[in-house]
Coordinates of N, CA, C and O in Angstrom, one line a residue:
Y1 N 1.0 -1.2 0.0 CA 0.0 0.0 0.0 C 0.9 1.3 0.0 O 1.8 1.3 0.7
R2 N 0.6 2.2 -0.8 CA 1.2 3.4 -0.9 C 0.2 4.6 -0.8 O -0.7 4.6 -1.6
E3 N 0.4 5.6 0.1 CA -0.5 6.7 0.1 C -0.1 7.7 -0.9 O -1.0 8.2 -1.6
F4 N 1.1 8.0 -1.0 CA 1.6 9.1 -1.8 C 2.6 8.6 -2.9 O 3.1 7.5 -2.7
I5 N 2.5 9.3 -4.0 CA 3.5 9.0 -5.1 C 4.3 10.1 -5.5 O 3.7 11.3 -5.5
Y6 N 5.6 10.0 -5.9 CA 6.4 11.2 -6.3 C 7.1 10.6 -7.7 O 7.8 9.7 -7.7
L7 N 6.8 11.3 -8.7 CA 7.4 11.0 -9.9 C 8.2 12.2 -10.6 O 7.7 13.3 -10.4
M8 N 9.2 11.9 -11.2 CA 10.0 12.9 -12.0 C 9.8 12.6 -13.4 O 9.8 11.5 -13.8
M9 N 9.5 13.6 -14.2 CA 9.3 13.3 -15.7 C 10.1 14.3 -16.4 O 10.0 15.7 -16.1
N10 N 10.7 13.9 -17.5 CA 11.3 14.9 -18.5 C 10.0 15.1 -19.5 O 9.8 14.5 -20.5
K11 N 9.4 16.3 -19.2 CA 8.2 16.6 -20.0 C 8.7 16.8 -21.5 O 9.5 17.7 -21.9
P12 N 8.0 16.2 -22.4 CA 8.4 16.3 -23.9 C 7.6 17.5 -24.4 O 6.6 18.1 -24.0
D13 N 8.2 18.0 -25.5 CA 7.6 19.0 -26.4 C 6.1 18.5 -26.8 O 5.9 17.5 -27.0
G14 N 5.3 19.7 -26.7 CA 3.9 19.3 -27.3 C 2.8 18.8 -26.3 O 1.7 18.4 -26.6
V15 N 3.3 18.5 -25.0 CA 2.4 17.9 -23.9 C 2.1 19.0 -23.0 O 3.0 19.8 -22.5
V16 N 0.9 19.1 -22.5 CA 0.3 20.1 -21.7 C 0.7 19.6 -20.3 O 0.4 18.5 -19.8
S17 N 1.0 20.6 -19.3 CA 1.3 20.4 -17.9 C 0.1 20.5 -17.2 O -0.2 21.6 -16.6
A18 N -0.8 19.5 -17.3 CA -2.2 19.6 -16.7 C -2.8 18.1 -16.4 O -2.1 17.2 -16.9
T19 N -3.7 18.0 -15.5 CA -4.3 16.8 -15.2 C -5.3 16.4 -16.4 O -5.6 15.2 -16.6
Y20 N -5.9 17.3 -16.8 CA -6.9 17.1 -18.0 C -6.9 18.2 -19.0 O -6.8 19.4 -18.7
D21 N -7.0 17.8 -20.3 CA -7.2 18.9 -21.3 C -8.0 18.1 -22.4 O -7.7 17.0 -22.9
N22 N -9.0 18.7 -23.0 CA -9.8 18.2 -23.9 C -9.4 18.3 -25.3 O -9.9 17.7 -26.3
R23 N -8.3 18.9 -25.5 CA -7.7 19.2 -26.9 C -6.3 18.5 -27.1 O -5.9 18.0 -28.1
D24 N -5.5 18.5 -26.1 CA -4.1 18.0 -26.2 C -3.7 16.9 -25.2 O -4.4 16.8 -24.1
E25 N -2.7 16.3 -25.5 CA -2.2 15.2 -24.5 C -1.6 15.9 -23.4 O -1.0 16.9 -23.5
T26 N -1.8 15.2 -22.2 CA -1.4 15.9 -20.9 C -0.3 14.9 -20.3 O 0.0 13.8 -20.8
V27 N 0.4 15.5 -19.3 CA 1.5 14.6 -18.7 C 1.0 13.4 -17.9 O 1.6 12.4 -18.0
I28 N -0.2 13.5 -17.6 CA -1.0 12.4 -16.9 C -1.2 11.3 -18.0 O -1.1 10.1 -17.7
D29 N -1.6 11.6 -19.2 CA -1.8 10.7 -20.3 C -0.5 9.9 -20.5 O -0.6 8.7 -21.0
L30 N 0.7 10.4 -20.2 CA 2.0 9.6 -20.5 C 2.3 8.7 -19.4 O 3.1 7.9 -19.7
L31 N 1.6 8.7 -18.2 CA 1.9 7.9 -17.2 C 1.4 6.4 -17.4 O 0.3 6.3 -18.0
E32 N 2.0 5.5 -16.9 CA 1.4 4.1 -16.8 C 0.2 4.2 -15.9 O 0.2 4.9 -15.0
V33 N -0.7 3.2 -16.2 CA -2.0 3.1 -15.5 C -1.8 3.0 -14.0 O -2.4 3.5 -13.2
E34 N -0.7 2.2 -13.6 CA -0.3 1.8 -12.3 C 0.1 3.2 -11.5 O -0.1 3.2 -10.3
H35 N 0.4 4.2 -12.2 CA 0.7 5.4 -11.6 C -0.6 6.4 -11.7 O -0.7 7.2 -10.8
Q36 N -1.3 6.3 -12.7 CA -2.4 7.1 -12.8 C -3.5 7.0 -11.8 O -4.1 7.9 -11.4
V37 N -3.6 5.7 -11.2 CA -4.6 5.5 -10.2 C -4.4 6.2 -9.0 O -5.2 6.4 -8.2
F38 N -3.2 6.7 -8.7 CA -2.9 7.6 -7.6 C -3.2 9.0 -7.8 O -3.2 9.9 -6.9
E39 N -3.8 9.4 -8.9 CA -4.1 10.8 -9.3 C -3.2 11.8 -9.0 O -3.6 12.8 -8.3
P40 N -2.0 11.7 -9.6 CA -0.9 12.7 -9.4 C -1.4 13.8 -10.1 O -2.1 13.9 -11.1
F41 N -0.7 15.0 -9.8 CA -0.8 16.3 -10.5 C 0.5 16.9 -10.5 O 1.4 16.7 -9.7
P42 N 0.7 17.7 -11.5 CA 2.1 18.4 -11.7 C 2.3 19.5 -10.6 O 1.3 20.2 -10.3
V43 N 3.6 19.5 -10.2 CA 3.9 20.6 -9.3 C 4.5 21.6 -10.2 O 5.6 21.5 -10.6
G44 N 3.8 22.8 -10.4 CA 4.3 23.9 -11.3 C 3.9 23.6 -12.7 O 3.1 22.5 -12.9
R45 N 4.2 24.3 -13.5 CA 3.7 24.2 -15.0 C 5.0 24.6 -15.9 O 5.8 25.3 -15.6
L46 N 5.0 23.8 -17.0 CA 5.8 24.1 -18.1 C 5.0 24.4 -19.3 O 4.0 23.7 -19.5
D47 N 5.3 25.3 -20.1 CA 4.5 25.6 -21.3 C 4.6 24.3 -22.1 O 5.3 23.4 -22.2
K48 N 3.6 24.3 -23.1 CA 3.3 23.2 -23.9 C 4.5 22.9 -24.8 O 4.8 21.7 -25.0
D49 N 5.2 23.8 -25.2 CA 6.3 23.7 -26.1 C 7.8 23.6 -25.4 O 8.8 23.6 -26.0
T50 N 7.7 23.6 -24.0 CA 8.8 23.6 -23.1 C 9.1 22.1 -22.8 O 8.2 21.3 -22.4
V51 N 10.4 21.7 -22.9 CA 10.9 20.4 -22.5 C 11.6 20.6 -21.2 O 12.5 21.6 -21.0
G52 N 11.4 19.8 -20.1 CA 12.1 19.8 -19.0 C 11.5 19.0 -17.8 O 10.6 18.3 -18.0
L53 N 12.3 19.1 -16.6 CA 12.0 18.4 -15.5 C 10.7 18.9 -14.9 O 10.5 20.0 -14.7
L54 N 9.7 17.9 -14.5 CA 8.5 18.2 -14.0 C 8.4 17.1 -12.9 O 8.4 16.0 -13.1
L55 N 7.9 17.5 -11.7 CA 7.4 16.7 -10.5 C 6.1 16.5 -10.6 O 5.3 17.6 -10.7
L56 N 5.6 15.3 -10.3 CA 4.2 15.0 -10.2 C 3.9 14.3 -8.9 O 4.8 13.4 -8.5
T57 N 2.9 14.6 -8.1 CA 2.7 14.0 -6.9 C 1.2 14.1 -6.5 O 0.5 14.9 -7.1
N58 N 0.8 13.3 -5.6 CA -0.6 13.4 -5.1 C -0.5 13.9 -3.6 O -1.4 13.8 -2.8
D59 N 0.7 14.3 -3.2 CA 0.9 14.8 -1.7 C 0.8 16.4 -1.9 O 1.6 17.1 -2.3
G60 N -0.4 16.7 -1.4 CA -0.6 18.2 -1.3 C 0.1 19.0 -0.5 O 0.4 20.2 -0.8
S61 N 0.7 18.4 0.7 CA 1.6 19.1 1.5 C 2.9 19.4 0.9 O 3.4 20.6 1.1
I62 N 3.5 18.4 0.3 CA 4.7 18.8 -0.5 C 4.6 19.7 -1.6 O 5.3 20.6 -1.9
Y63 N 3.4 19.6 -2.3 CA 3.0 20.5 -3.3 C 3.1 22.0 -2.8 O 3.7 23.0 -3.3
N64 N 2.3 22.2 -1.7 CA 2.3 23.6 -1.0 C 3.6 24.1 -0.7 O 4.0 25.2 -0.8
N65 N 4.5 23.2 -0.1 CA 5.7 23.6 0.4 C 6.7 24.1 -0.8 O 7.4 25.0 -0.8
I66 N 6.6 23.3 -1.9 CA 7.3 23.7 -3.1 C 6.9 25.0 -3.7 O 7.8 25.7 -4.1
I67 N 5.6 25.1 -3.9 CA 5.1 26.2 -4.6 C 5.3 27.6 -3.7 O 5.5 28.5 -4.3
H68 N 5.0 27.3 -2.5 CA 5.1 28.7 -1.6 C 6.5 28.8 -1.1 O 6.9 29.7 -0.7

């Protein structure tokens, strides 16, 4: 059993840093189903055309500490 999940992703070009988008592929769409079930969300945002490191987690406390 795992409560929280922490993932690092090298976000590719053309993918949206969001949990859902009705037009474009999202970083969540790139995850394996075994990780999607934890309902992670991106910490911060990268533009659609930006490539780079992106942290995804379902740990709201860590999210708040990093963002603030």
